[in-house]
Amino acid sequence: MEKSAVRIKDIAAKANVSVGTVDRVLHNRGRVSEKVRQKVLRMMEELDYEPNLIARALGSNRTYQLAVVQPDHLIDPYWQAPWDGIGKAAKELKQYGVTVTMYPYELTEVASFVAQAEAATQSAPDGILIAPLFYRESLAFFARWQAESIPYVLFNTYIAELPALSYVGQDSYQSGFLAGKLVQFGQAEPGTYLIAHIAEDIANSLHVTQKERGFRDYFAQLPAPAPGAPGAPANVVSIALPDPTDPSFARQLNRLLDDETVQLRGIFVSTSKAYEIAPYLQAYHREDVRLVGYDLLEKNIHFLHENVIDFLINQNPHEQGYQGVFALADQLVFKKEVPPLKYLPLDIITKENLRYYVGE
Amino acid sequence: MEKSAVRIKDIAAKANVSVGTVDRVLHNRGRVSEKVRQKVLRMMEELDYEPNLIARALGSNRTYQLAVVQPDHLIDPYWQAPWDGIGKAAKELKQYGVTVTMYPYELTEVASFVAQAEAATQSAPDGILIAPLFYRESLAFFARWQAESIPYVLFNTYIAELPALSYVGQDSYQSGFLAGKLVQFGQAEPGTYLIAHIAEDIANSLHVTQKERGFRDYFAQLPAPAPGAPGAPANVVSIALPDPTDPSFARQLNRLLDDETVQLRGIFVSTSKAYEIAPYLQAYHREDVRLVGYDLLEKNIHFLHENVIDFLINQNPHEQGYQGVFALADQLVFKKEVPPLKYLPLDIITKENLRYYVGE
DNA sequence: AAAGCTTGCGTGTGCGCACACATTATTTTG
DNA sequence: CAAAATAATGTGTGCGCACACGCAAGCTTT
């Protein structure tokens, strides 16, 4: 393949300067005459120099503090997976002098979010990874970090207003689109398809509305039924349900399932809480209603095995955490280019392929 | 989190010996009295020493030669992806002194396989990654490598006879099982489901028969139709087709599609060549026949977009190559434990989530 | 014009480890 | 019992790089 890698020393020799000078142009530390600078750069080109990252990490005692702001994994089980992914990345990057500090906030408390984001900012980290569940409150922090030129990476929720270093997560729109396919595929008869939002502040949560748009667009683009064939086009309705402990949650669901005028074909739950809907379908013996949701939570998996949930879309939370941290490390430690958008795959999970996705 | 990492030097100090002695017990180079040895080991325990791999890679000039034996990527497009994955791994590991040499063989030529495996062996590598498509011929090589204690990793095709360091790839049985689900899901009416093997030497290719077993078992475990409900249980038939250039390929397919006594519901192609079947379905306008196959080849993707192929199962060839190389590196370079079985997920691909899987 | 700056370079040390080599203790041998 | 052999341990160098420092020459100051 290649000859033994070229070193700073080789460039120095070729350019008739010392290694110190090469180092200076390499890191733009100034104190080099333009003439020499150009010469060194030319030599680096010619020899196709690539710094030895191993040696670099060893030689520099530079350390990087990363702050992670995400919901507490002890409160909501979904957040265990990104937490683990972040931990894994932290372990691998420890040798490169990277330290990761967590700032967990309470999923539903704006104040907690603000407090932890503030704490993270105060710690003056070299980079920030954040799951910005609260749209409005996030923007102010983005602005501050931008002003202080602290690179920050978004995950789980995409906010495009201020340009972050990178976003790691799913394409919410396409994710809803896919959900449409999964809920409708193979069902020839016309009928109603439901998209259910559970305990979501829709107005302050962009990606949920994107999922709904995708879902609706899937049905909109379906070919019209053949002329003469039975059936009107599919009917899509959306419903915003409260927290499942709220009595109106059960009331609304029961009313829906009791209503014999709607031909319910499928339900798409826009969050990881499909397991809250599943018991109702089971109670009503509605095996004919397709149920699609998100994420491989234990309770979801249970209903997947019971054939109540038909498909789960895996949001790859583990990867989101892992790659989120690595995006920062790539930027800071390895000086690599970081793509501004890293869409994780929309894994389709059924009972049959589940086992290869859990516990990665 | 943790204090600054402990170094050899720290252990040496704590045990009242020199770093050289610690180094000797660390690498089992002998020349250390048992008493001191135990003491040093105890100190390492106490301080929870973990070697700094960065420094290790730098300090030792040790290099590792890896040999990869896989089908030529220029002949069959499927093999491009593992090739790329291997290349990516090679690039990342280069700094750790790992060099990867490819020994491509001709997919269908046993002699070529043997010749390249022989060449790889002759090069006396430190580790071998191999896609052992030819069952019988592989065994002899495994035995030799075992005798010479060269660690070898299998990918793509699992052979359990001799214990390799690791296998990276899919669970073929479950993969067939999943294919059954995909081909049947949502189809209430009874009928015939076909599993098609294209140009495969089934007798000498274990994983194809495993796929078929899984496929058949899926239908066997389906709940029997409700009493009084219409329909006999699904009928599964298998067919071994020759190379598509062979005139009998077209003849057999045409006969099958012309036969009006079979209610064909779906076809599962056990290899990546679903695109060879798709044109026939298209010509016969059999949109009702579900088609499921493997891998994101350009031609398959084409028919996925045309709605002729309904699902593709992604074998993750890129990951197979990447992780295969890393399994060897983990063993040799990083002295990590390597799991003997690394099942890659069975990704379900549709038109809607395709884009996030191509070009990873 | 002497004392400061600034610029443009070279030198030296250390990061944690591997490994060759030097040195000192302990046996073995003639 | 001294000499030789061997076992046990210590020392030193280099891997490629970052970074602090040193040093000379030209340039301002007052």
mmCIF file of C-alpha atoms in Angstrom, chain A residues 1-2 51-55 57-58 94-96 100 171 174 177-178 181 185-186 218 290 310-311 343-348 350 352-353 355-357, chain B residues 1-2 51-55 57-58 94-96 100 171 174 177-178 181 185-186 218 290 310-311 343-348 350 352-353 355-357:
data_model
loop_
_atom_site.group_PDB
_atom_site.id
_atom_site.type_symbol
_atom_site.label_atom_id
_atom_site.label_comp_id
_atom_site.label_asym_id
_atom_site.label_seq_id
_atom_site.Cartn_x
_atom_site.Cartn_y
_atom_site.Cartn_z
ATOM 1 C CA MET A 1 0.000 0.000 0.000
ATOM 2 C CA GLU A 2 1.882 3.040 1.219
ATOM 3 C CA PRO A 51 -0.676 13.892 10.896
ATOM 4 C CA ASN A 52 -0.380 10.862 13.090
ATOM 5 C CA LEU A 53 -3.369 11.221 15.352
ATOM 6 C CA ILE A 54 -2.033 8.654 17.751
ATOM 7 C CA ALA A 55 1.081 10.641 18.373
ATOM 8 C CA ALA A 57 -3.121 12.666 21.173
ATOM 9 C CA LEU A 58 -0.163 11.453 23.159
ATOM 10 C CA LYS A 94 -11.136 8.918 27.186
ATOM 11 C CA GLN A 95 -7.712 8.030 25.897
ATOM 12 C CA TYR A 96 -7.850 10.991 23.624
ATOM 13 C CA VAL A 100 -17.984 13.927 29.128
ATOM 14 C CA ASP A 171 -35.666 12.546 9.465
ATOM 15 C CA GLN A 174 -39.792 10.663 6.338
ATOM 16 C CA PHE A 177 -44.125 8.857 5.835
ATOM 17 C CA LEU A 178 -42.765 5.393 6.503
ATOM 18 C CA LYS A 181 -46.679 2.813 4.654
ATOM 19 C CA PHE A 185 -49.438 -1.755 3.500
ATOM 20 C CA GLY A 186 -51.467 -4.740 2.396
ATOM 21 C CA TYR A 218 -47.996 9.191 2.505
ATOM 22 C CA ARG A 290 -52.685 -2.114 12.629
ATOM 23 C CA ASP A 310 -47.245 -4.714 14.301
ATOM 24 C CA PHE A 311 -44.218 -2.557 13.618
ATOM 25 C CA TYR A 343 -29.675 11.020 9.382
ATOM 26 C CA LEU A 344 -29.847 7.708 11.142
ATOM 27 C CA PRO A 345 -31.711 4.913 9.380
ATOM 28 C CA LEU A 346 -35.395 4.308 9.947
ATOM 29 C CA ASP A 347 -35.156 0.735 11.152
ATOM 30 C CA ILE A 348 -38.319 -1.270 10.717
ATOM 31 C CA THR A 350 -40.987 -6.695 13.678
ATOM 32 C CA GLU A 352 -38.955 -11.533 13.630
ATOM 33 C CA ASN A 353 -35.959 -9.219 13.457
ATOM 34 C CA ARG A 355 -33.549 -9.524 18.624
ATOM 35 C CA TYR A 356 -30.764 -8.132 16.492
ATOM 36 C CA TYR A 357 -31.581 -4.582 17.433
ATOM 37 C CA MET B 1 -15.363 10.848 36.487
ATOM 38 C CA GLU B 2 -11.948 9.322 36.961
ATOM 39 C CA PRO B 51 -2.912 0.295 29.399
ATOM 40 C CA ASN B 52 -2.959 3.406 27.275
ATOM 41 C CA LEU B 53 -3.522 1.999 23.830
ATOM 42 C CA ILE B 54 -2.527 5.234 22.209
ATOM 43 C CA ALA B 55 0.875 5.159 23.761
ATOM 44 C CA ALA B 57 0.580 1.818 19.465
ATOM 45 C CA LEU B 58 3.092 4.619 19.295
ATOM 46 C CA LYS B 94 -3.460 2.066 9.597
ATOM 47 C CA GLN B 95 -2.239 4.288 12.371
ATOM 48 C CA TYR B 96 -2.179 1.309 14.654
ATOM 49 C CA VAL B 100 -4.702 -5.239 5.053
ATOM 50 C CA ASP B 171 -28.467 -15.348 11.078
ATOM 51 C CA GLN B 174 -33.935 -16.114 10.998
ATOM 52 C CA PHE B 177 -38.033 -16.636 8.701
ATOM 53 C CA LEU B 178 -38.327 -12.886 8.385
ATOM 54 C CA LYS B 181 -43.261 -12.751 7.290
ATOM 55 C CA PHE B 185 -47.935 -10.238 5.993
ATOM 56 C CA GLY B 186 -51.333 -8.740 5.311
ATOM 57 C CA TYR B 218 -42.412 -19.266 9.290
ATOM 58 C CA ARG B 290 -45.204 -10.020 -3.323
ATOM 59 C CA ASP B 310 -41.749 -4.962 -2.047
ATOM 60 C CA PHE B 311 -39.058 -5.544 0.535
ATOM 61 C CA TYR B 343 -25.109 -11.219 14.267
ATOM 62 C CA LEU B 344 -25.784 -8.157 12.201
ATOM 63 C CA PRO B 345 -29.354 -6.864 12.160
ATOM 64 C CA LEU B 346 -31.847 -7.974 9.532
ATOM 65 C CA ASP B 347 -32.691 -4.571 8.127
ATOM 66 C CA ILE B 348 -36.029 -4.363 6.403
ATOM 67 C CA THR B 350 -38.728 -0.421 1.648
ATOM 68 C CA GLU B 352 -39.621 4.724 2.088
ATOM 69 C CA ASN B 353 -36.584 4.093 4.265
ATOM 70 C CA ARG B 355 -32.204 6.277 1.351
ATOM 71 C CA TYR B 356 -30.810 6.038 4.848
ATOM 72 C CA TYR B 357 -29.195 2.717 4.168
#
